[in-house]
Structures are given as structure tokens and as C-alpha cells.
Amino acid sequence: MTSTAERPLSPHVTIYKWGPHMTVSILHRITGGAITVAGLAVLAWWLISLAGGAATFGEFVKLAQTPVGMIILVGLTWAFFQHLFSGLRHLVLDTGAGYELKVNRFWAIMTLAGSLFATAATWYFLAGVGK
Amino acid sequence: MSQGESATPLGKVRGLGSAHEGGGHWLEERFTSVALILLSFWLLFSLFMLPNFEFGTLKEWLGSAWGAIPMALFVITAFKHGLDGLKVAVDDYVHDEGNRIALHYLLTMAAIGGAAAALFALARIVFGPAAA
């Protein structure tokens, strides 16, 4: 559908003051895209390397433990938790709850704090157990 | 499907959003999301319970029913949910109808291909020759 110049347009993102709920909204899409494209590729690669035997699995582990590999894995862990917590918030919002300004803002910030905490806790645990 | 000039106001409203279909896709995305919450907790809990991430340990875990069945469900559900999400993003940003359908088609093929590869690998872990 082509829009004509005379048609009124509803206000879009550029006129609103930026807030945590908008950050969380766009992060939900970005992290969802990242864990779908990169995360599922890593998952499939990990399973394929396991199916290939000890040697191919060793190659996967070697690549995963490089600095770039670690940055990708930690980044995907954060993206996963951010999408999970933001997704839980969306399921609540879908019921019509949580739209009050302060409540909405609070839980948006909590998904950001929660994902950072969960990512740190996960890798602290993995490093601590010596896996 | 394009709406001609002859479409009635009711016809334009009924079930024709940006994705040109009703709420089924939206609901399905929620169903898979709830399943993925459960399966994700299973995956995290399982990884935390493993004594180490050595080849033998992982192969034994994924070779068992308690590892293989939830992992197969996780693979299928995650690829389905990811595909649904990417399709919505395409609907929002790609306005040309031909490109939109072509991208939906490419994403669907990539998702089915990726899921098939992951499931084949899992089947090989469970049923395949015991690789050294």
C-alpha cells in the first residue's frame, strides 16, 4: 500500500522520550534474532560435532575456548536470558497487566538486571565447577 | 493476497493485519514460548547437573531417553519459535510483497534444514555407531 502525503500519520518512536521499556522492546527483537540465527547454529554445530566423535567434538571445544568463541558464547547466554525474561514480561503484558507507568518501567529494568545477573551467575558456576 | 478497490470495509478489517492472516500465528508463538521456558530450564538444569562437559559424559547424557527426548523437543520448538519470530520481523520491515514472501520461504527452508541437521546429529548420537 502506498501512502500519500496528505494522510495523517500516527506518532512514531522519534517523538517519544526514550525509556527502559523501549530499550527492552527492541532488545527483545535483537536478542531473539541473535539466539535464533547464531544460537541455533551453535546448538546444531555442537550436536553435529558430538555425533562426529571425540575428535570433531575436540575441535568444537577448542574453537569455543578461543577469545572470540568465549565472547560469542557469553553474548549468546546474555541474549538468551534477556529474551527469556523479556518474553516472560510479554506473557504478563499479553494478559493486559503491567501497563501502569511505574510498574511497566520497573519490570523493564528488572529484565535488564536479571539477564546480566543470570549470565554472570551461569558463567561463574561453569568456571567454578571447573567444567 | 492483495486487496482490490472492490474490498468492503469489513473485508479489509477482518483478519487482514500486516501479515495478512489472523491470530493463529500470534497464539502459536506464545504456545512455543511457554514450551521453550520449560525446555530451557530442563537444558540449564541438566547442564548444571553434569559432572563435566567431557565427550563421554555428554554422549552418555544425550544418548539416554532423559537427554535425547527433551533435546529433540527443544530443537523442534526452538527452530519453530525462532522461525515465527523472524517472520514477524520480516513482516514489519519488508514492505514489498514479493520480497516478503521470498524471505518467508528462505527462512522456512533454513529453519527446516537446520532442525533436520540437528535432529539427524542427535539420532546419530543415540543410535549411531559408538564413536571413539
PDB file of C-alpha atoms in Angstrom:
ATOM      1  CA  MET A   1       0.000   0.000   0.000  1.00  0.00           C
ATOM      2  CA  THR A   2       1.466   3.383  -0.971  1.00  0.00           C
ATOM      3  CA  SER A   3       0.895   6.272   1.406  1.00  0.00           C
ATOM      4  CA  THR A   4       0.060   9.732   0.119  1.00  0.00           C
ATOM      5  CA  ALA A   5       1.430  12.952   1.575  1.00  0.00           C
ATOM      6  CA  GLU A   6      -1.962  14.158   2.851  1.00  0.00           C
ATOM      7  CA  ARG A   7      -2.613  11.125   5.026  1.00  0.00           C
ATOM      8  CA  PRO A   8      -2.167  11.747   8.752  1.00  0.00           C
ATOM      9  CA  LEU A   9       0.481   9.570  10.370  1.00  0.00           C
ATOM     10  CA  SER A  10       0.405   8.320  13.937  1.00  0.00           C
ATOM     11  CA  PRO A  11       3.345   9.435  16.132  1.00  0.00           C
ATOM     12  CA  HIS A  12       6.297   7.092  15.867  1.00  0.00           C
ATOM     13  CA  VAL A  13       9.367   6.335  18.010  1.00  0.00           C
ATOM     14  CA  THR A  14      11.240   9.530  17.162  1.00  0.00           C
ATOM     15  CA  ILE A  15       8.893  11.853  19.062  1.00  0.00           C
ATOM     16  CA  TYR A  16       8.828   9.910  22.355  1.00  0.00           C
ATOM     17  CA  LYS A  17      11.322  10.308  25.186  1.00  0.00           C
ATOM     18  CA  TRP A  18      13.444   7.158  25.225  1.00  0.00           C
ATOM     19  CA  GLY A  19      12.864   4.878  28.212  1.00  0.00           C
ATOM     20  CA  PRO A  20      13.881   1.443  29.534  1.00  0.00           C
ATOM     21  CA  HIS A  21      10.678  -0.150  28.194  1.00  0.00           C
ATOM     22  CA  MET A  22      11.669   0.903  24.647  1.00  0.00           C
ATOM     23  CA  THR A  23      15.199  -0.445  25.130  1.00  0.00           C
ATOM     24  CA  VAL A  24      13.786  -3.766  26.344  1.00  0.00           C
ATOM     25  CA  SER A  25      11.296  -3.859  23.461  1.00  0.00           C
ATOM     26  CA  ILE A  26      13.897  -3.544  20.718  1.00  0.00           C
ATOM     27  CA  LEU A  27      16.336  -5.775  22.651  1.00  0.00           C
ATOM     28  CA  HIS A  28      13.665  -8.493  22.636  1.00  0.00           C
ATOM     29  CA  ARG A  29      13.720  -8.496  18.841  1.00  0.00           C
ATOM     30  CA  ILE A  30      17.525  -8.172  18.560  1.00  0.00           C
ATOM     31  CA  THR A  31      18.257 -10.925  21.113  1.00  0.00           C
ATOM     32  CA  GLY A  32      15.555 -13.127  19.565  1.00  0.00           C
ATOM     33  CA  GLY A  33      17.184 -12.749  16.159  1.00  0.00           C
ATOM     34  CA  ALA A  34      20.646 -13.415  17.625  1.00  0.00           C
ATOM     35  CA  ILE A  35      19.736 -16.587  19.502  1.00  0.00           C
ATOM     36  CA  THR A  36      17.754 -17.864  16.519  1.00  0.00           C
ATOM     37  CA  VAL A  37      20.462 -17.301  13.922  1.00  0.00           C
ATOM     38  CA  ALA A  38      23.696 -17.641  15.925  1.00  0.00           C
ATOM     39  CA  GLY A  39      22.408 -19.604  18.925  1.00  0.00           C
ATOM     40  CA  LEU A  40      20.684 -22.347  16.940  1.00  0.00           C
ATOM     41  CA  ALA A  41      23.683 -22.540  14.592  1.00  0.00           C
ATOM     42  CA  VAL A  42      25.946 -23.155  17.609  1.00  0.00           C
ATOM     43  CA  LEU A  43      23.472 -25.698  19.033  1.00  0.00           C
ATOM     44  CA  ALA A  44      23.329 -27.615  15.719  1.00  0.00           C
ATOM     45  CA  TRP A  45      27.117 -27.411  15.346  1.00  0.00           C
ATOM     46  CA  TRP A  46      27.586 -28.697  18.907  1.00  0.00           C
ATOM     47  CA  LEU A  47      25.262 -31.682  18.291  1.00  0.00           C
ATOM     48  CA  ILE A  48      26.901 -32.432  14.920  1.00  0.00           C
ATOM     49  CA  SER A  49      30.374 -32.309  16.492  1.00  0.00           C
ATOM     50  CA  LEU A  50      29.215 -34.689  19.245  1.00  0.00           C
ATOM     51  CA  ALA A  51      27.733 -37.050  16.639  1.00  0.00           C
ATOM     52  CA  GLY A  52      31.029 -36.992  14.738  1.00  0.00           C
ATOM     53  CA  GLY A  53      33.016 -38.457  17.604  1.00  0.00           C
ATOM     54  CA  ALA A  54      35.615 -37.367  20.153  1.00  0.00           C
ATOM     55  CA  ALA A  55      37.942 -35.775  17.578  1.00  0.00           C
ATOM     56  CA  THR A  56      35.342 -33.469  15.982  1.00  0.00           C
ATOM     57  CA  PHE A  57      33.979 -32.613  19.446  1.00  0.00           C
ATOM     58  CA  GLY A  58      37.520 -31.683  20.493  1.00  0.00           C
ATOM     59  CA  GLU A  59      37.706 -29.260  17.577  1.00  0.00           C
ATOM     60  CA  PHE A  60      34.430 -27.642  18.675  1.00  0.00           C
ATOM     61  CA  VAL A  61      35.668 -27.259  22.257  1.00  0.00           C
ATOM     62  CA  LYS A  62      38.982 -25.797  21.035  1.00  0.00           C
ATOM     63  CA  LEU A  63      37.156 -23.172  18.941  1.00  0.00           C
ATOM     64  CA  ALA A  64      34.678 -22.445  21.745  1.00  0.00           C
ATOM     65  CA  GLN A  65      37.536 -21.735  24.156  1.00  0.00           C
ATOM     66  CA  THR A  66      39.209 -19.122  21.940  1.00  0.00           C
ATOM     67  CA  PRO A  67      38.618 -15.474  22.999  1.00  0.00           C
ATOM     68  CA  VAL A  68      36.206 -14.951  20.062  1.00  0.00           C
ATOM     69  CA  GLY A  69      34.414 -18.207  20.893  1.00  0.00           C
ATOM     70  CA  MET A  70      34.027 -17.216  24.535  1.00  0.00           C
ATOM     71  CA  ILE A  71      32.721 -13.734  23.625  1.00  0.00           C
ATOM     72  CA  ILE A  72      30.116 -15.355  21.336  1.00  0.00           C
ATOM     73  CA  LEU A  73      29.060 -17.929  23.965  1.00  0.00           C
ATOM     74  CA  VAL A  74      28.813 -15.380  26.796  1.00  0.00           C
ATOM     75  CA  GLY A  75      26.995 -12.981  24.453  1.00  0.00           C
ATOM     76  CA  LEU A  76      24.521 -15.694  23.452  1.00  0.00           C
ATOM     77  CA  THR A  77      23.985 -16.591  27.116  1.00  0.00           C
ATOM     78  CA  TRP A  78      23.091 -12.953  27.858  1.00  0.00           C
ATOM     79  CA  ALA A  79      20.861 -12.755  24.752  1.00  0.00           C
ATOM     80  CA  PHE A  80      19.110 -15.949  25.844  1.00  0.00           C
ATOM     81  CA  PHE A  81      18.378 -14.678  29.376  1.00  0.00           C
ATOM     82  CA  GLN A  82      17.363 -11.208  28.148  1.00  0.00           C
ATOM     83  CA  HIS A  83      14.924 -12.773  25.659  1.00  0.00           C
ATOM     84  CA  LEU A  84      13.658 -15.222  28.315  1.00  0.00           C
ATOM     85  CA  PHE A  85      12.968 -12.545  30.953  1.00  0.00           C
ATOM     86  CA  SER A  86      11.613 -10.073  28.406  1.00  0.00           C
ATOM     87  CA  GLY A  87       9.453 -12.877  26.996  1.00  0.00           C
ATOM     88  CA  LEU A  88       8.065 -13.656  30.458  1.00  0.00           C
ATOM     89  CA  ARG A  89       7.243  -9.945  30.799  1.00  0.00           C
ATOM     90  CA  HIS A  90       5.486 -10.060  27.423  1.00  0.00           C
ATOM     91  CA  LEU A  91       3.358 -13.034  28.511  1.00  0.00           C
ATOM     92  CA  VAL A  92       2.222 -10.973  31.529  1.00  0.00           C
ATOM     93  CA  LEU A  93       1.578  -7.917  29.320  1.00  0.00           C
ATOM     94  CA  ASP A  94      -0.465 -10.157  26.974  1.00  0.00           C
ATOM     95  CA  THR A  95      -2.955 -10.655  29.817  1.00  0.00           C
ATOM     96  CA  GLY A  96      -3.464  -6.879  29.988  1.00  0.00           C
ATOM     97  CA  ALA A  97      -1.497  -6.457  33.224  1.00  0.00           C
ATOM     98  CA  GLY A  98       1.580  -4.366  33.939  1.00  0.00           C
ATOM     99  CA  TYR A  99       0.940  -1.309  31.794  1.00  0.00           C
ATOM    100  CA  GLU A 100       0.918   1.188  34.698  1.00  0.00           C
ATOM    101  CA  LEU A 101       3.835   3.557  34.021  1.00  0.00           C
ATOM    102  CA  LYS A 102       5.893   2.747  37.110  1.00  0.00           C
ATOM    103  CA  VAL A 103       5.165  -0.995  37.055  1.00  0.00           C
ATOM    104  CA  ASN A 104       5.969  -1.189  33.348  1.00  0.00           C
ATOM    105  CA  ARG A 105       9.230   0.709  33.835  1.00  0.00           C
ATOM    106  CA  PHE A 106      10.209  -1.357  36.890  1.00  0.00           C
ATOM    107  CA  TRP A 107       9.840  -4.737  35.181  1.00  0.00           C
ATOM    108  CA  ALA A 108      11.570  -3.483  32.036  1.00  0.00           C
ATOM    109  CA  ILE A 109      14.587  -2.560  34.175  1.00  0.00           C
ATOM    110  CA  MET A 110      14.327  -5.876  36.050  1.00  0.00           C
ATOM    111  CA  THR A 111      14.677  -7.875  32.801  1.00  0.00           C
ATOM    112  CA  LEU A 112      17.920  -5.973  32.085  1.00  0.00           C
ATOM    113  CA  ALA A 113      19.246  -6.513  35.611  1.00  0.00           C
ATOM    114  CA  GLY A 114      18.061 -10.126  35.669  1.00  0.00           C
ATOM    115  CA  SER A 115      19.721 -11.080  32.391  1.00  0.00           C
ATOM    116  CA  LEU A 116      23.079  -9.594  33.475  1.00  0.00           C
ATOM    117  CA  PHE A 117      22.857 -11.372  36.841  1.00  0.00           C
ATOM    118  CA  ALA A 118      21.817 -14.714  35.312  1.00  0.00           C
ATOM    119  CA  THR A 119      24.615 -14.530  32.720  1.00  0.00           C
ATOM    120  CA  ALA A 120      27.213 -13.758  35.414  1.00  0.00           C
ATOM    121  CA  ALA A 121      25.826 -16.498  37.694  1.00  0.00           C
ATOM    122  CA  THR A 122      25.820 -19.076  34.880  1.00  0.00           C
ATOM    123  CA  TRP A 123      29.437 -18.468  33.869  1.00  0.00           C
ATOM    124  CA  TYR A 124      30.584 -18.142  37.484  1.00  0.00           C
ATOM    125  CA  PHE A 125      29.059 -21.565  38.099  1.00  0.00           C
ATOM    126  CA  LEU A 126      30.569 -23.090  34.937  1.00  0.00           C
ATOM    127  CA  ALA A 127      34.007 -21.659  35.745  1.00  0.00           C
ATOM    128  CA  GLY A 128      33.739 -22.605  39.428  1.00  0.00           C
ATOM    129  CA  VAL A 129      32.874 -26.230  38.783  1.00  0.00           C
ATOM    130  CA  GLY A 130      35.874 -26.381  36.507  1.00  0.00           C
ATOM    131  CA  LYS A 131      33.968 -27.579  33.502  1.00  0.00           C
TER     132      LYS A 131
ATOM    133  CA  MET B   1      -3.089 -11.576  -1.394  1.00  0.00           C
ATOM    134  CA  SER B   2      -3.778  -8.004  -2.393  1.00  0.00           C
ATOM    135  CA  GLN B   3      -6.970  -6.189  -1.563  1.00  0.00           C
ATOM    136  CA  GLY B   4      -8.585  -4.727  -4.654  1.00  0.00           C
ATOM    137  CA  GLU B   5     -10.513  -1.466  -4.788  1.00  0.00           C
ATOM    138  CA  SER B   6     -13.680  -3.535  -4.516  1.00  0.00           C
ATOM    139  CA  ALA B   7     -12.886  -4.823  -0.999  1.00  0.00           C
ATOM    140  CA  THR B   8     -15.522  -3.830   1.540  1.00  0.00           C
ATOM    141  CA  PRO B   9     -14.516  -2.059   4.783  1.00  0.00           C
ATOM    142  CA  LEU B  10     -15.439  -5.201   6.713  1.00  0.00           C
ATOM    143  CA  GLY B  11     -13.367  -7.344   4.383  1.00  0.00           C
ATOM    144  CA  LYS B  12     -10.404  -5.032   4.890  1.00  0.00           C
ATOM    145  CA  VAL B  13     -10.661  -5.296   8.664  1.00  0.00           C
ATOM    146  CA  ARG B  14     -11.427  -8.981   9.095  1.00  0.00           C
ATOM    147  CA  GLY B  15      -8.215 -10.898   9.755  1.00  0.00           C
ATOM    148  CA  LEU B  16      -6.052  -8.781   7.492  1.00  0.00           C
ATOM    149  CA  GLY B  17      -3.184  -7.327   9.533  1.00  0.00           C
ATOM    150  CA  SER B  18       0.331  -6.666   8.259  1.00  0.00           C
ATOM    151  CA  ALA B  19       0.850 -10.419   7.985  1.00  0.00           C
ATOM    152  CA  HIS B  20      -2.434 -10.862   6.036  1.00  0.00           C
ATOM    153  CA  GLU B  21      -3.690 -13.522   8.384  1.00  0.00           C
ATOM    154  CA  GLY B  22      -5.403 -13.870  11.712  1.00  0.00           C
ATOM    155  CA  GLY B  23      -4.276 -14.519  15.236  1.00  0.00           C
ATOM    156  CA  GLY B  24      -3.205 -18.147  14.794  1.00  0.00           C
ATOM    157  CA  HIS B  25       0.447 -17.259  14.232  1.00  0.00           C
ATOM    158  CA  TRP B  26       0.442 -14.970  17.289  1.00  0.00           C
ATOM    159  CA  LEU B  27      -1.021 -17.675  19.536  1.00  0.00           C
ATOM    160  CA  GLU B  28       1.341 -20.331  18.229  1.00  0.00           C
ATOM    161  CA  GLU B  29       4.288 -18.100  19.044  1.00  0.00           C
ATOM    162  CA  ARG B  30       3.020 -17.949  22.657  1.00  0.00           C
ATOM    163  CA  PHE B  31       2.489 -21.709  22.854  1.00  0.00           C
ATOM    164  CA  THR B  32       6.031 -22.413  21.679  1.00  0.00           C
ATOM    165  CA  SER B  33       7.397 -19.716  24.014  1.00  0.00           C
ATOM    166  CA  VAL B  34       5.850 -21.401  27.063  1.00  0.00           C
ATOM    167  CA  ALA B  35       7.193 -24.786  25.937  1.00  0.00           C
ATOM    168  CA  LEU B  36      10.639 -23.226  25.479  1.00  0.00           C
ATOM    169  CA  ILE B  37      10.603 -21.769  29.010  1.00  0.00           C
ATOM    170  CA  LEU B  38      10.143 -25.306  30.384  1.00  0.00           C
ATOM    171  CA  LEU B  39      12.639 -26.882  27.979  1.00  0.00           C
ATOM    172  CA  SER B  40      15.203 -24.135  28.653  1.00  0.00           C
ATOM    173  CA  PHE B  41      15.034 -24.800  32.384  1.00  0.00           C
ATOM    174  CA  TRP B  42      15.458 -28.504  31.644  1.00  0.00           C
ATOM    175  CA  LEU B  43      18.541 -27.726  29.494  1.00  0.00           C
ATOM    176  CA  LEU B  44      20.139 -25.391  32.065  1.00  0.00           C
ATOM    177  CA  PHE B  45      19.397 -27.764  34.948  1.00  0.00           C
ATOM    178  CA  SER B  46      20.765 -30.745  33.006  1.00  0.00           C
ATOM    179  CA  LEU B  47      23.988 -28.919  32.101  1.00  0.00           C
ATOM    180  CA  PHE B  48      24.447 -27.822  35.719  1.00  0.00           C
ATOM    181  CA  MET B  49      23.937 -31.387  36.966  1.00  0.00           C
ATOM    182  CA  LEU B  50      26.560 -32.908  34.671  1.00  0.00           C
ATOM    183  CA  PRO B  51      29.850 -33.655  36.457  1.00  0.00           C
ATOM    184  CA  ASN B  52      31.835 -32.287  33.492  1.00  0.00           C
ATOM    185  CA  PHE B  53      31.483 -31.438  29.805  1.00  0.00           C
ATOM    186  CA  GLU B  54      33.748 -34.195  28.502  1.00  0.00           C
ATOM    187  CA  PHE B  55      32.799 -36.025  25.300  1.00  0.00           C
ATOM    188  CA  GLY B  56      31.866 -39.272  27.063  1.00  0.00           C
ATOM    189  CA  THR B  57      29.692 -37.524  29.656  1.00  0.00           C
ATOM    190  CA  LEU B  58      27.758 -35.524  27.059  1.00  0.00           C
ATOM    191  CA  LYS B  59      27.318 -38.528  24.784  1.00  0.00           C
ATOM    192  CA  GLU B  60      26.003 -40.659  27.617  1.00  0.00           C
ATOM    193  CA  TRP B  61      23.579 -37.886  28.694  1.00  0.00           C
ATOM    194  CA  LEU B  62      22.233 -37.189  25.176  1.00  0.00           C
ATOM    195  CA  GLY B  63      22.211 -40.906  24.370  1.00  0.00           C
ATOM    196  CA  SER B  64      19.750 -41.579  27.176  1.00  0.00           C
ATOM    197  CA  ALA B  65      15.999 -41.045  26.856  1.00  0.00           C
ATOM    198  CA  TRP B  66      16.147 -38.298  29.525  1.00  0.00           C
ATOM    199  CA  GLY B  67      18.624 -36.392  27.379  1.00  0.00           C
ATOM    200  CA  ALA B  68      17.562 -37.228  23.824  1.00  0.00           C
ATOM    201  CA  ILE B  69      13.793 -36.730  24.027  1.00  0.00           C
ATOM    202  CA  PRO B  70      13.777 -33.249  25.644  1.00  0.00           C
ATOM    203  CA  MET B  71      16.672 -32.218  23.368  1.00  0.00           C
ATOM    204  CA  ALA B  72      14.681 -33.295  20.286  1.00  0.00           C
ATOM    205  CA  LEU B  73      11.674 -31.322  21.579  1.00  0.00           C
ATOM    206  CA  PHE B  74      13.937 -28.342  22.323  1.00  0.00           C
ATOM    207  CA  VAL B  75      15.408 -28.396  18.790  1.00  0.00           C
ATOM    208  CA  ILE B  76      11.992 -28.620  17.107  1.00  0.00           C
ATOM    209  CA  THR B  77      10.352 -25.989  19.337  1.00  0.00           C
ATOM    210  CA  ALA B  78      13.304 -23.574  19.232  1.00  0.00           C
ATOM    211  CA  PHE B  79      13.555 -23.676  15.418  1.00  0.00           C
ATOM    212  CA  LYS B  80       9.773 -23.232  15.130  1.00  0.00           C
ATOM    213  CA  HIS B  81       9.654 -20.313  17.592  1.00  0.00           C
ATOM    214  CA  GLY B  82      12.726 -18.684  16.023  1.00  0.00           C
ATOM    215  CA  LEU B  83      11.191 -19.010  12.551  1.00  0.00           C
ATOM    216  CA  ASP B  84       7.910 -17.480  13.772  1.00  0.00           C
ATOM    217  CA  GLY B  85       9.793 -14.549  15.301  1.00  0.00           C
ATOM    218  CA  LEU B  86      11.946 -13.867  12.242  1.00  0.00           C
ATOM    219  CA  LYS B  87       8.833 -13.973  10.030  1.00  0.00           C
ATOM    220  CA  VAL B  88       7.222 -11.253  12.159  1.00  0.00           C
ATOM    221  CA  ALA B  89      10.356  -9.110  11.836  1.00  0.00           C
ATOM    222  CA  VAL B  90      10.242  -9.588   8.048  1.00  0.00           C
ATOM    223  CA  ASP B  91       6.546  -8.598   8.031  1.00  0.00           C
ATOM    224  CA  ASP B  92       7.414  -5.397   9.900  1.00  0.00           C
ATOM    225  CA  TYR B  93      10.375  -4.253   7.813  1.00  0.00           C
ATOM    226  CA  VAL B  94       9.919  -5.723   4.321  1.00  0.00           C
ATOM    227  CA  HIS B  95       7.078  -3.906   2.582  1.00  0.00           C
ATOM    228  CA  ASP B  96       7.405  -5.365  -0.910  1.00  0.00           C
ATOM    229  CA  GLU B  97       5.039  -8.334  -1.086  1.00  0.00           C
ATOM    230  CA  GLY B  98       7.266 -10.400  -3.394  1.00  0.00           C
ATOM    231  CA  ASN B  99      10.347  -9.934  -1.199  1.00  0.00           C
ATOM    232  CA  ARG B 100       8.279 -10.645   1.897  1.00  0.00           C
ATOM    233  CA  ILE B 101       7.069 -14.000   0.584  1.00  0.00           C
ATOM    234  CA  ALA B 102      10.513 -14.894  -0.772  1.00  0.00           C
ATOM    235  CA  LEU B 103      12.123 -14.171   2.618  1.00  0.00           C
ATOM    236  CA  HIS B 104       9.438 -16.208   4.430  1.00  0.00           C
ATOM    237  CA  TYR B 105      10.220 -19.072   2.063  1.00  0.00           C
ATOM    238  CA  LEU B 106      14.006 -18.807   2.552  1.00  0.00           C
ATOM    239  CA  LEU B 107      13.666 -18.579   6.358  1.00  0.00           C
ATOM    240  CA  THR B 108      11.347 -21.602   6.408  1.00  0.00           C
ATOM    241  CA  MET B 109      13.780 -23.662   4.347  1.00  0.00           C
ATOM    242  CA  ALA B 110      16.712 -22.596   6.565  1.00  0.00           C
ATOM    243  CA  ALA B 111      14.780 -23.460   9.747  1.00  0.00           C
ATOM    244  CA  ILE B 112      13.640 -26.867   8.494  1.00  0.00           C
ATOM    245  CA  GLY B 113      17.132 -27.602   7.168  1.00  0.00           C
ATOM    246  CA  GLY B 114      18.791 -26.563  10.435  1.00  0.00           C
ATOM    247  CA  ALA B 115      16.335 -28.538  12.551  1.00  0.00           C
ATOM    248  CA  ALA B 116      16.777 -31.615  10.325  1.00  0.00           C
ATOM    249  CA  ALA B 117      20.572 -31.412  10.618  1.00  0.00           C
ATOM    250  CA  ALA B 118      20.386 -31.048  14.414  1.00  0.00           C
ATOM    251  CA  LEU B 119      17.899 -33.935  14.739  1.00  0.00           C
ATOM    252  CA  PHE B 120      19.989 -36.168  12.479  1.00  0.00           C
ATOM    253  CA  ALA B 121      23.043 -35.452  14.641  1.00  0.00           C
ATOM    254  CA  LEU B 122      21.001 -36.270  17.753  1.00  0.00           C
ATOM    255  CA  ALA B 123      19.781 -39.529  16.171  1.00  0.00           C
ATOM    256  CA  ARG B 124      23.368 -40.412  15.377  1.00  0.00           C
ATOM    257  CA  ILE B 125      24.373 -39.760  18.988  1.00  0.00           C
ATOM    258  CA  VAL B 126      21.573 -42.056  20.207  1.00  0.00           C
ATOM    259  CA  PHE B 127      21.589 -44.819  17.588  1.00  0.00           C
ATOM    260  CA  GLY B 128      24.831 -44.370  15.687  1.00  0.00           C
ATOM    261  CA  PRO B 129      27.998 -46.406  15.952  1.00  0.00           C
ATOM    262  CA  ALA B 130      29.764 -45.808  19.237  1.00  0.00           C
ATOM    263  CA  ALA B 131      32.386 -43.376  18.008  1.00  0.00           C
ATOM    264  CA  ALA B 132      35.618 -43.400  19.928  1.00  0.00           C
TER     265      ALA B 132
END
